[in-house]
CSV table of C-alpha atoms and ligand atoms in Angstrom, one decimal:
chain,number,residue,atom,x,y,z
A,270,MET,CA,58.7,116.4,126.0
A,271,PRO,CA,60.6,119.5,127.3
A,272,ALA,CA,58.3,122.6,127.8
A,273,SER,CA,58.8,125.2,125.3
A,274,VAL,CA,59.4,128.9,126.4
A,275,VAL,CA,59.7,132.3,125.0
A,276,ALA,CA,62.4,134.5,126.6
A,277,ILE,CA,61.5,138.3,126.7
A,278,GLY,CA,64.4,140.4,128.1
A,279,ALA,CA,67.4,138.9,127.6
A,280,GLY,CA,69.6,140.4,130.6
A,281,ASN,CA,70.9,139.3,133.8
A,282,ARG,CA,68.0,137.5,135.3
A,283,MET,CA,67.1,135.9,132.0
A,284,ARG,CA,70.7,134.5,131.8
A,285,THR,CA,70.1,132.9,135.3
A,286,TYR,CA,66.9,131.2,134.1
A,287,MET,CA,68.4,130.1,131.1
A,288,HIS,CA,71.3,128.4,132.9
A,289,TYR,CA,68.6,126.2,134.1
A,290,ALA,CA,67.5,125.5,130.5
A,291,ALA,CA,71.1,124.6,129.5
A,292,GLU,CA,71.2,122.2,132.2
A,293,HIS,CA,68.0,120.5,131.7
A,294,PRO,CA,67.5,120.5,128.1
A,295,ASP,CA,65.0,117.4,128.6
A,296,GLU,CA,62.7,119.6,130.6
A,297,VAL,CA,62.9,123.1,128.8
A,298,LYS,CA,63.5,124.4,125.4
A,299,LEU,CA,63.8,128.0,124.4
A,300,VAL,CA,62.0,128.5,121.1
A,301,ALA,CA,62.0,132.4,120.7
A,302,ILE,CA,63.5,135.2,122.1
A,303,VAL,CA,62.5,139.0,122.4
A,304,GLU,CA,65.4,141.5,123.1
A,305,PRO,CA,66.2,144.8,121.7
A,306,ASP,CA,70.0,144.6,122.4
A,307,ASP,CA,71.5,143.0,119.4
A,308,ILE,CA,74.4,141.3,121.2
A,309,ARG,CA,72.2,139.8,123.9
A,310,ARG,CA,69.3,138.7,121.5
A,311,ASN,CA,71.7,136.9,119.4
A,312,THR,CA,74.4,135.4,122.0
A,313,MET,CA,71.3,133.8,123.7
A,314,GLY,CA,69.8,132.9,120.4
A,315,ASP,CA,72.9,131.2,119.1
A,316,GLN,CA,73.5,129.4,122.4
A,317,PHE,CA,70.0,127.9,122.3
A,318,GLY,CA,69.7,127.4,118.3
A,319,VAL,CA,66.8,129.7,118.4
A,320,PRO,CA,66.0,130.0,114.5
A,321,MET,CA,66.8,133.7,113.0
A,322,GLU,CA,63.0,134.0,112.3
A,323,HIS,CA,62.1,133.5,116.1
A,324,ARG,CA,64.4,136.2,117.4
A,325,PHE,CA,62.4,139.4,117.9
A,326,VAL,CA,63.7,143.1,118.6
A,327,HIS,CA,60.1,144.0,120.1
A,328,TYR,CA,57.6,142.0,122.0
A,329,ASN,CA,55.0,143.8,119.4
A,330,ASP,CA,56.6,141.8,116.6
A,331,PHE,CA,56.3,138.4,118.6
A,332,PHE,CA,52.9,138.8,119.7
A,333,ALA,CA,51.9,139.9,116.1
A,334,ASN,CA,53.3,136.5,115.0
A,335,PRO,CA,53.5,134.3,118.2
A,336,VAL,CA,55.4,131.4,118.1
A,337,PRO,CA,53.6,128.5,119.9
A,338,ALA,CA,55.0,127.7,123.3
A,339,ASP,CA,53.9,126.7,126.7
A,340,ALA,CA,55.1,129.7,128.7
A,341,VAL,CA,56.7,133.1,128.5
A,342,ILE,CA,59.5,134.1,131.0
A,343,LEU,CA,59.4,137.9,131.3
A,344,CYS,CA,62.5,139.5,132.7
A,345,THR,CA,62.2,143.1,131.1
A,346,PRO,CA,62.7,146.3,133.2
A,347,GLU,CA,59.5,146.9,135.4
A,348,ASN,CA,57.7,149.6,133.4
A,349,GLU,CA,57.6,146.6,130.5
A,350,HIS,CA,55.9,144.1,132.6
A,351,TYR,CA,52.2,144.9,132.1
A,352,LYS,CA,51.8,145.1,128.4
A,353,PRO,CA,53.7,142.1,127.3
A,354,CYS,CA,52.4,139.8,130.2
A,355,MET,CA,48.6,140.8,129.5
A,356,LYS,CA,49.4,139.9,125.8
A,357,ALA,CA,51.0,136.7,126.8
A,358,ILE,CA,48.2,135.7,129.2
A,359,GLU,CA,45.4,136.6,126.9
A,360,LEU,CA,47.2,134.3,124.0
A,361,GLY,CA,47.1,131.5,126.5
A,362,TYR,CA,50.8,131.4,127.6
A,363,HIS,CA,51.9,130.7,131.3
A,364,VAL,CA,54.1,133.3,132.7
A,365,LEU,CA,57.1,133.3,134.9
A,366,LEU,CA,57.2,137.0,135.8
A,367,GLU,CA,60.2,138.9,137.5
A,368,LYS,CA,59.2,141.2,140.4
A,369,PRO,CA,57.8,143.7,140.8
A,370,ILE,CA,54.7,142.7,139.0
A,371,ALA,CA,53.9,146.0,137.6
A,372,GLN,CA,53.6,149.6,138.2
A,373,THR,CA,50.4,150.1,139.7
A,374,LEU,CA,48.2,148.1,142.1
A,375,GLN,CA,45.3,148.2,139.5
A,376,GLU,CA,47.6,146.6,136.8
A,377,CYS,CA,48.7,143.9,139.4
A,378,LEU,CA,44.8,143.1,139.9
A,379,ASP,CA,44.0,143.1,136.1
A,380,MET,CA,47.0,140.5,135.3
A,381,ALA,CA,46.0,138.1,138.2
A,382,ASP,CA,42.3,138.5,137.0
A,383,THR,CA,42.8,138.0,133.2
A,384,ALA,CA,45.1,135.0,134.1
A,385,ARG,CA,42.6,133.5,136.2
A,386,ARG,CA,40.1,134.0,133.3
A,387,ASN,CA,42.5,132.6,130.7
A,388,GLY,CA,43.3,129.5,133.1
A,389,VAL,CA,47.1,130.2,132.9
A,390,ILE,CA,49.3,130.9,136.0
A,391,ILE,CA,51.5,133.8,136.6
A,392,SER,CA,54.4,132.9,138.8
A,393,VAL,CA,56.2,135.8,140.5
A,394,CYS,CA,60.0,135.3,141.2
A,395,HIS,CA,60.4,135.8,145.0
A,396,VAL,CA,63.6,134.3,145.2
A,397,LEU,CA,63.7,134.1,149.0
A,398,ARG,CA,60.7,131.5,149.3
A,399,TYR,CA,63.1,129.0,147.4
A,400,HIS,CA,66.2,130.0,149.3
A,401,PRO,CA,67.4,127.3,152.0
A,402,PHE,CA,68.4,129.9,154.5
A,403,PHE,CA,64.9,131.6,154.4
A,404,LEU,CA,63.2,128.3,154.1
A,405,LYS,CA,64.8,127.4,157.4
A,406,VAL,CA,63.6,130.5,159.1
A,407,SER,CA,60.1,130.0,157.7
A,408,GLU,CA,60.0,126.5,159.0
A,409,LEU,CA,61.3,127.6,162.4
A,410,VAL,CA,58.5,130.1,162.6
A,411,ARG,CA,55.7,128.1,161.3
A,412,SER,CA,56.4,124.9,163.3
A,413,GLY,CA,55.0,126.7,166.3
A,414,ASN,CA,57.9,125.3,168.7
A,415,LEU,CA,58.6,128.7,169.7
A,416,GLY,CA,55.1,129.8,170.3
A,417,LYS,CA,53.4,132.8,168.6
A,418,VAL,CA,55.3,135.7,166.9
A,419,ILE,CA,54.7,139.0,168.6
A,420,SER,CA,57.2,141.3,166.5
A,421,ILE,CA,59.7,141.4,164.2
A,422,SER,CA,62.5,143.8,163.1
A,423,HIS,CA,64.2,143.4,159.5
A,424,SER,CA,66.6,145.3,157.8
A,425,GLU,CA,67.4,145.0,154.1
A,426,GLY,CA,70.9,146.0,153.6
A,427,VAL,CA,71.2,147.1,150.0
A,428,GLY,CA,74.7,148.3,150.5
A,429,LEU,CA,76.4,151.2,149.1
A,430,ASP,CA,77.8,149.3,145.6
A,431,ARG,CA,74.4,147.8,144.7
A,432,ALA,CA,72.8,151.2,145.8
A,433,THR,CA,75.3,153.6,143.6
A,434,HIS,CA,75.2,151.0,140.6
A,435,GLY,CA,71.6,150.5,140.5
A,436,TYR,CA,69.6,153.2,142.3
A,437,VAL,CA,71.6,156.3,142.0
A,438,ARG,CA,73.4,156.1,138.7
A,439,GLY,CA,71.7,153.0,137.0
A,440,THR,CA,68.4,151.3,135.9
A,441,TRP,CA,66.4,151.8,138.8
A,442,ASN,CA,67.5,155.5,139.8
A,443,ARG,CA,64.1,157.0,138.6
A,444,GLU,CA,60.7,156.0,140.1
A,445,GLU,CA,58.6,156.8,136.8
A,446,ASN,CA,60.8,154.2,135.0
A,447,GLY,CA,60.3,151.8,137.6
A,448,ASN,CA,58.7,151.7,140.7
A,449,PRO,CA,58.8,153.3,144.3
A,450,MET,CA,62.1,151.9,145.7
A,451,LEU,CA,60.4,150.1,148.6
A,452,LEU,CA,58.6,147.9,146.1
A,453,ALA,CA,61.8,147.7,143.7
A,454,LYS,CA,64.0,146.7,146.3
A,455,CYS,CA,62.1,145.3,149.0
A,456,CYS,CA,59.0,143.4,147.9
A,457,HIS,CA,61.0,140.3,148.4
A,458,ASP,CA,61.2,141.4,152.1
A,459,VAL,CA,57.7,142.3,152.6
A,460,ASP,CA,56.6,139.1,150.9
A,461,PHE,CA,58.9,137.1,153.3
A,462,LEU,CA,57.6,138.7,156.2
A,463,LEU,CA,54.1,138.0,155.4
A,464,TRP,CA,54.9,134.5,154.3
A,465,ILE,CA,56.5,133.5,157.4
A,466,THR,CA,53.8,135.0,159.8
A,467,GLY,CA,51.1,133.8,157.6
A,468,ARG,CA,49.2,136.9,158.2
A,469,ARG,CA,47.8,139.9,156.4
A,470,CYS,CA,48.8,143.1,157.0
A,471,LEU,CA,46.2,145.7,158.2
A,472,LYS,CA,48.1,149.1,158.8
A,473,VAL,CA,51.2,150.5,157.3
A,474,SER,CA,53.2,153.6,158.1
A,475,SER,CA,56.4,154.8,156.2
A,476,PHE,CA,59.0,157.3,156.4
A,477,GLY,CA,62.0,158.1,154.1
A,478,SER,CA,63.6,160.5,151.5
A,479,LEU,CA,66.3,161.1,149.0
A,480,ARG,CA,68.6,162.6,151.7
A,481,TRP,CA,72.3,162.2,150.3
A,482,PHE,CA,72.6,161.8,146.7
A,483,ARG,CA,71.8,165.3,145.5
A,484,SER,CA,73.7,168.1,143.9
A,485,GLU,CA,73.8,170.2,147.0
A,486,ASN,CA,75.9,167.6,148.9
A,487,ALA,CA,78.4,167.3,146.3
A,488,PRO,CA,81.9,167.9,148.0
A,489,GLU,CA,83.7,171.3,146.8
A,490,GLY,CA,85.7,170.5,143.9
A,491,ALA,CA,83.7,167.4,142.7
A,492,ALA,CA,84.0,166.6,139.2
A,493,ASP,CA,80.6,165.4,137.0
A,494,ARG,CA,82.6,162.1,136.5
A,495,CYS,CA,84.6,160.2,138.8
A,496,VAL,CA,87.3,159.3,136.2
A,497,ARG,CA,88.0,163.2,136.0
A,498,CYS,CA,87.4,163.8,139.9
A,499,PRO,CA,90.2,165.1,142.0
A,500,LEU,CA,88.6,163.4,144.9
A,501,ASP,CA,89.0,159.9,143.6
A,502,GLY,CA,90.5,157.9,146.3
A,503,LYS,CA,88.9,159.7,149.3
A,504,CYS,CA,85.1,159.6,147.9
A,505,PRO,CA,83.3,156.2,149.0
A,506,TYR,CA,81.2,156.2,146.1
A,507,SER,CA,83.7,156.2,143.3
A,508,ALA,CA,82.7,154.6,140.0
A,509,VAL,CA,86.6,154.2,139.1
A,510,ASP,CA,87.0,152.4,142.4
A,511,LEU,CA,83.6,150.2,141.8
A,512,TYR,CA,84.2,149.1,138.3
A,513,TRP,CA,87.9,149.8,137.5
A,514,ARG,CA,89.9,148.8,140.6
A,515,ARG,CA,87.7,146.6,142.3
A,516,ARG,CA,86.0,145.2,139.1
A,517,ASP,CA,82.5,144.7,141.0
A,518,TRP,CA,79.2,145.1,139.3
A,519,ILE,CA,80.5,144.8,135.7
A,520,SER,CA,78.7,141.4,135.0
A,521,ASN,CA,76.0,143.2,133.1
A,522,PHE,CA,78.4,145.3,130.9
A,523,ASP,CA,78.2,143.7,127.4
A,524,VAL,CA,81.4,143.3,125.7
A,525,PRO,CA,81.0,143.7,121.9
A,526,GLU,CA,83.2,141.4,119.7
A,527,GLY,CA,86.6,142.6,119.1
A,528,GLN,CA,86.6,144.6,122.3
A,529,THR,CA,87.8,143.8,126.0
A,530,ILE,CA,85.9,144.4,129.5
A,531,GLU,CA,88.6,147.0,130.1
A,532,ASP,CA,87.4,148.8,126.8
A,533,VAL,CA,84.0,148.6,128.1
A,534,ILE,CA,84.5,149.9,131.7
A,535,ARG,CA,86.9,152.6,130.2
A,536,ARG,CA,83.9,153.8,127.9
A,537,GLU,CA,81.5,153.6,130.8
A,538,LEU,CA,83.5,155.8,133.0
A,539,ASN,CA,84.1,158.2,130.5
A,540,GLU,CA,80.6,158.5,128.7
A,541,GLY,CA,78.3,156.2,130.4
A,542,VAL,CA,75.6,156.5,133.1
A,543,GLN,CA,77.5,154.4,135.3
A,544,GLY,CA,80.5,156.8,135.4
A,545,ARG,CA,78.6,159.8,136.6
A,546,CYS,CA,79.3,161.4,140.1
A,547,VAL,CA,76.7,160.1,142.5
A,548,TYR,CA,75.7,163.8,143.5
A,549,ARG,CA,75.1,164.7,139.9
A,550,CYS,CA,72.7,162.0,138.5
A,551,ASP,CA,69.4,162.2,137.5
A,552,ASN,CA,68.1,160.0,140.6
A,553,ASN,CA,64.9,160.6,142.4
A,554,VAL,CA,64.3,157.3,144.3
A,555,VAL,CA,64.6,157.5,148.1
A,556,ASP,CA,68.1,156.5,149.6
A,557,HIS,CA,66.6,155.5,153.1
A,558,GLN,CA,63.3,154.4,154.0
A,559,ALA,CA,61.5,152.9,157.3
A,560,LEU,CA,58.3,150.7,157.4
A,561,MET,CA,56.2,149.8,160.0
A,562,MET,CA,53.4,147.1,159.5
A,563,GLU,CA,50.5,146.0,161.7
A,564,LEU,CA,49.4,142.5,161.1
A,565,GLU,CA,46.3,140.4,162.0
A,566,ASP,CA,46.9,139.0,165.6
A,567,ASP,CA,48.5,142.3,166.7
A,568,ILE,CA,52.0,141.2,165.1
A,569,VAL,CA,54.0,144.4,164.8
A,570,ILE,CA,56.7,144.4,162.2
A,571,SER,CA,59.5,147.1,161.5
A,572,MET,CA,61.5,147.2,158.6
A,573,THR,CA,64.3,149.6,157.0
A,574,MET,CA,65.9,149.7,153.8
A,575,ASP,CA,69.6,150.5,154.4
A,576,ILE,CA,71.9,151.9,151.7
A,577,PHE,CA,74.5,153.3,153.9
A,578,THR,CA,76.1,150.2,155.1
A,579,LEU,CA,78.8,147.7,153.8
A,580,ASN,CA,76.9,145.0,155.1
A,581,ASP,CA,74.7,144.1,152.2
A,582,TYR,CA,72.4,141.4,153.4
A,583,ARG,CA,69.4,141.1,155.2
A,584,THR,CA,69.2,140.9,159.3
A,585,THR,CA,66.0,139.7,161.0
A,586,LYS,CA,65.0,139.5,164.6
A,587,ILE,CA,61.9,137.5,165.2
A,588,CYS,CA,60.3,137.6,168.7
A,589,LEU,CA,58.0,134.8,169.5
A,590,THR,CA,56.2,133.9,172.8
A,591,GLU,CA,58.4,131.1,173.8
A,592,GLY,CA,61.7,132.2,172.2
A,593,GLU,CA,63.7,134.3,169.6
A,594,ILE,CA,65.1,133.8,166.3
A,595,VAL,CA,68.2,136.0,165.1
A,596,CYS,CA,69.2,135.8,161.5
A,597,ASP,CA,71.8,137.6,159.3
A,598,GLU,CA,71.8,135.7,156.2
A,599,HIS,CA,74.9,133.5,157.4
A,600,THR,CA,73.6,132.1,160.6
A,601,ILE,CA,70.1,131.7,162.2
A,602,THR,CA,70.4,131.6,166.1
A,603,VAL,CA,67.3,130.3,167.8
A,604,THR,CA,67.0,130.8,171.7
A,605,ASP,CA,64.4,128.8,173.6
A,606,PHE,CA,63.2,131.0,176.7
A,607,ARG,CA,62.1,127.6,178.3
A,608,THR,CA,65.5,126.1,178.4
A,609,ARG,CA,67.5,129.3,177.8
A,610,ARG,CA,69.3,127.0,175.3
A,611,GLN,CA,70.6,128.3,171.9
A,612,GLN,CA,71.0,126.5,168.6
A,613,VAL,CA,72.7,127.8,165.6
A,614,PHE,CA,72.3,126.9,162.1
A,615,ASP,CA,75.1,128.0,159.8
A,616,PHE,CA,74.4,128.5,156.3
A,617,SER,CA,77.8,130.2,155.3
A,618,GLU,CA,79.1,127.7,153.2
A,619,MET,CA,75.7,127.2,151.2
A,620,LEU,CA,75.7,131.2,150.4
A,621,GLU,CA,79.0,130.7,148.4
A,622,GLN,CA,76.7,128.6,145.9
A,623,PRO,CA,76.0,130.6,143.0
A,624,TYR,CA,72.3,131.8,141.8
A,625,HIS,CA,71.4,132.7,145.2
A,626,ALA,CA,72.3,129.4,146.7
A,627,GLY,CA,70.5,127.6,143.8
A,628,ALA,CA,67.1,129.4,144.8
A,629,ASP,CA,66.8,131.0,141.4
A,630,LEU,CA,67.2,127.5,139.6
A,631,LYS,CA,64.5,126.2,141.9
A,632,ILE,CA,61.9,128.9,140.7
A,633,MET,CA,62.3,127.4,137.3
A,634,GLU,CA,62.4,124.0,138.3
A,635,GLU,CA,58.9,124.5,140.3
A,636,PHE,CA,57.4,126.9,137.7
A,637,LEU,CA,58.1,124.1,135.0
A,638,ARG,CA,56.7,121.4,137.3
A,639,ALA,CA,53.6,123.5,137.6
A,640,ILE,CA,52.9,124.0,133.8
A,641,ARG,CA,53.4,120.3,133.3
A,642,GLY,CA,50.5,119.9,135.8
A,643,GLU,CA,52.8,118.1,138.4
A,644,GLU,CA,52.6,118.3,141.9
A,645,THR,CA,54.7,121.4,142.8
A,646,HIS,CA,56.0,123.7,145.8
A,647,LEU,CA,55.4,126.6,143.6
A,648,ASN,CA,54.1,129.0,146.3
A,649,THR,CA,54.7,132.4,144.4
A,650,LEU,CA,51.5,132.8,142.4
A,651,ILE,CA,50.4,136.4,141.4
A,652,ASP,CA,47.6,136.4,143.9
A,653,GLU,CA,49.8,136.0,147.0
A,654,SER,CA,52.4,138.3,145.5
A,655,ILE,CA,50.0,140.9,145.2
A,656,GLN,CA,49.6,141.1,149.0
A,657,SER,CA,53.4,142.4,149.5
A,658,HIS,CA,52.9,144.8,146.5
A,659,LEU,CA,50.0,146.4,148.1
A,660,VAL,CA,51.9,146.9,151.5
A,661,CYS,CA,54.6,148.6,149.5
A,662,TYR,CA,52.3,150.6,147.4
A,663,GLU,CA,50.3,152.0,150.6
A,664,ALA,CA,53.5,152.4,152.4
A,665,GLU,CA,54.7,154.8,149.6
A,666,ARG,CA,51.2,156.6,150.0
A,667,SER,CA,52.0,156.8,153.7
A,668,ARG,CA,55.4,158.2,153.1
A,669,LEU,CA,54.3,160.8,150.8
A,670,THR,CA,51.1,161.8,152.8
A,671,GLY,CA,52.5,161.5,156.4
A,672,GLN,CA,49.6,159.4,157.4
A,673,THR,CA,49.1,155.6,158.6
A,674,ILE,CA,47.1,153.9,156.0
A,675,THR,CA,44.7,151.0,157.0
A,676,LEU,CA,44.5,148.4,154.1
B,951,NAD,N1,64.2,138.4,141.7
B,951,NAD,C1,65.2,138.9,141.7
B,951,NAD,O1,66.0,138.7,142.8
B,951,NAD,C2,65.7,140.1,140.9
B,951,NAD,C3,67.0,140.5,141.0
B,951,NAD,C4,67.3,141.6,140.2
B,951,NAD,C5,66.4,142.1,139.1
B,951,NAD,N2,65.2,141.6,139.3
B,951,NAD,C6,64.0,142.1,138.6
B,951,NAD,O2,64.2,141.4,137.1
B,951,NAD,C7,63.9,142.2,135.9
B,951,NAD,C8,64.9,142.4,135.1
B,951,NAD,O3,66.1,142.8,135.7
B,951,NAD,P1,67.7,142.7,135.2
B,951,NAD,O4,68.5,142.6,136.2
B,951,NAD,O5,67.7,141.3,134.5
B,951,NAD,O6,67.8,143.8,134.1
B,951,NAD,P2,68.7,143.9,132.9
B,951,NAD,O7,68.9,145.2,132.6
B,951,NAD,O8,70.0,143.1,133.1
B,951,NAD,O9,67.8,142.9,131.8
B,951,NAD,C9,66.5,143.6,131.3
B,951,NAD,C10,66.5,143.1,129.8
B,951,NAD,O10,65.3,143.5,128.8
B,951,NAD,C11,65.8,144.2,127.9
B,951,NAD,N3,64.4,145.0,127.4
B,951,NAD,C12,64.3,146.5,127.7
B,951,NAD,N4,62.9,146.7,127.1
B,951,NAD,C13,62.7,145.5,126.5
B,951,NAD,C14,61.3,145.3,125.8
B,951,NAD,N5,60.5,146.1,125.5
B,951,NAD,N6,61.2,144.0,125.4
B,951,NAD,C15,62.1,143.0,125.4
B,951,NAD,N7,63.4,143.4,126.3
B,951,NAD,C16,63.5,144.4,126.6
B,951,NAD,C17,66.8,144.9,128.1
B,951,NAD,O11,67.7,145.3,126.8
B,951,NAD,C18,67.7,143.9,129.1
B,951,NAD,O12,68.3,143.3,128.3
B,951,NAD,C19,63.4,143.6,136.6
B,951,NAD,O13,61.9,143.7,136.8
B,951,NAD,C20,64.0,143.4,137.9
B,951,NAD,O14,63.5,144.4,139.0
B,951,NAD,C21,64.6,140.5,140.0
């Protein structure tokens, strides 16, 4: 019997999880869908044969007439996580929840507590824990072959395109609609660093601000929209270049029936939020941030969130007592101090594989195993995920107050 699931929020992430459902109809069946956007709701509903009466515009309508199912998959924007997740777990659904968990630490704790009391699981989608590259790093550190971890420096390269698309012009550009940028973008990184060390964080300190994407930095003569800007061709942040010439970051542009992707890009550039000048948006999230963490066993970690780079990947240097591990999402170079030998693990080819090298699909696979009561490697349950959220919330407090925070 396939597990029955309800999809809430049929955007980018849900399409990924539903790819798993399409490939494994014996394991999972979509029985209801909640999505305000007509095109998205009906496209996914039609693909999986969801009856019209099980397609809902708002989750309040769904929870007023809940369709029986084993689990809810929740991929709404982060300001719409807490309420539907609480309703789902109170009604006894297991939940696969996109990160970040919620918008405050108290909400995260409420959700974990309510799930425990109702005997259901909430699994948070920390994709790095299922990714072959990061699993290998974890295995190398946790094996103990290179001794004990002393310090780590880690950089999350968000990159210019992702940042201007999502954090300056787009969905995550205002903190009140989501979360502090560190949590929104780097909770995976903090989770990864706590996971590989297996230690709790004791103190945090953080710095950063919205330094560049502000109106006073707009070059002379810049227009409000890139499509009308005389500086197009010279500006590194041009929306015309990103969406029209390079055709990047357009996978989330919905194409209504009878129109083409060109029509949609043209409309977005002329009228939509994604066509705006990066210096004249309503963004208020930081554009650079650094975090220092002190963990148990005196481990020290420094981390930066870097937007101003074309290298949109993570780099990590792990210094241990008997060796060091240097990684850049493509290769892992391990140096053993005793032999002075180096070993290189090359994952470049694997990175070409879609769905974060299959890690997104693994999240679904393990979640479904867990709700069937089978043995699983599901290791991103809410209680563990909360540790990374705690660090990010307190880092934000540190950034705003200028203090080091003891957790
Ligand atoms: N794990 C990862 O690697 C990863 C990557 C990107 C995004 N995310 C997270 O996934 C979540 C969704 O992101 P996305 O990229 O899929 O965004 P998206 O905008 O593509 O999809 C969100 C969908 O939710 C719908 N929605 C909005 N309000 C709703 C409501 N009240 N009820 C039901 N549906 C509603 C929107 O119409 C949209 O279709 C966010 O929390 C985001 O932070 C996680």
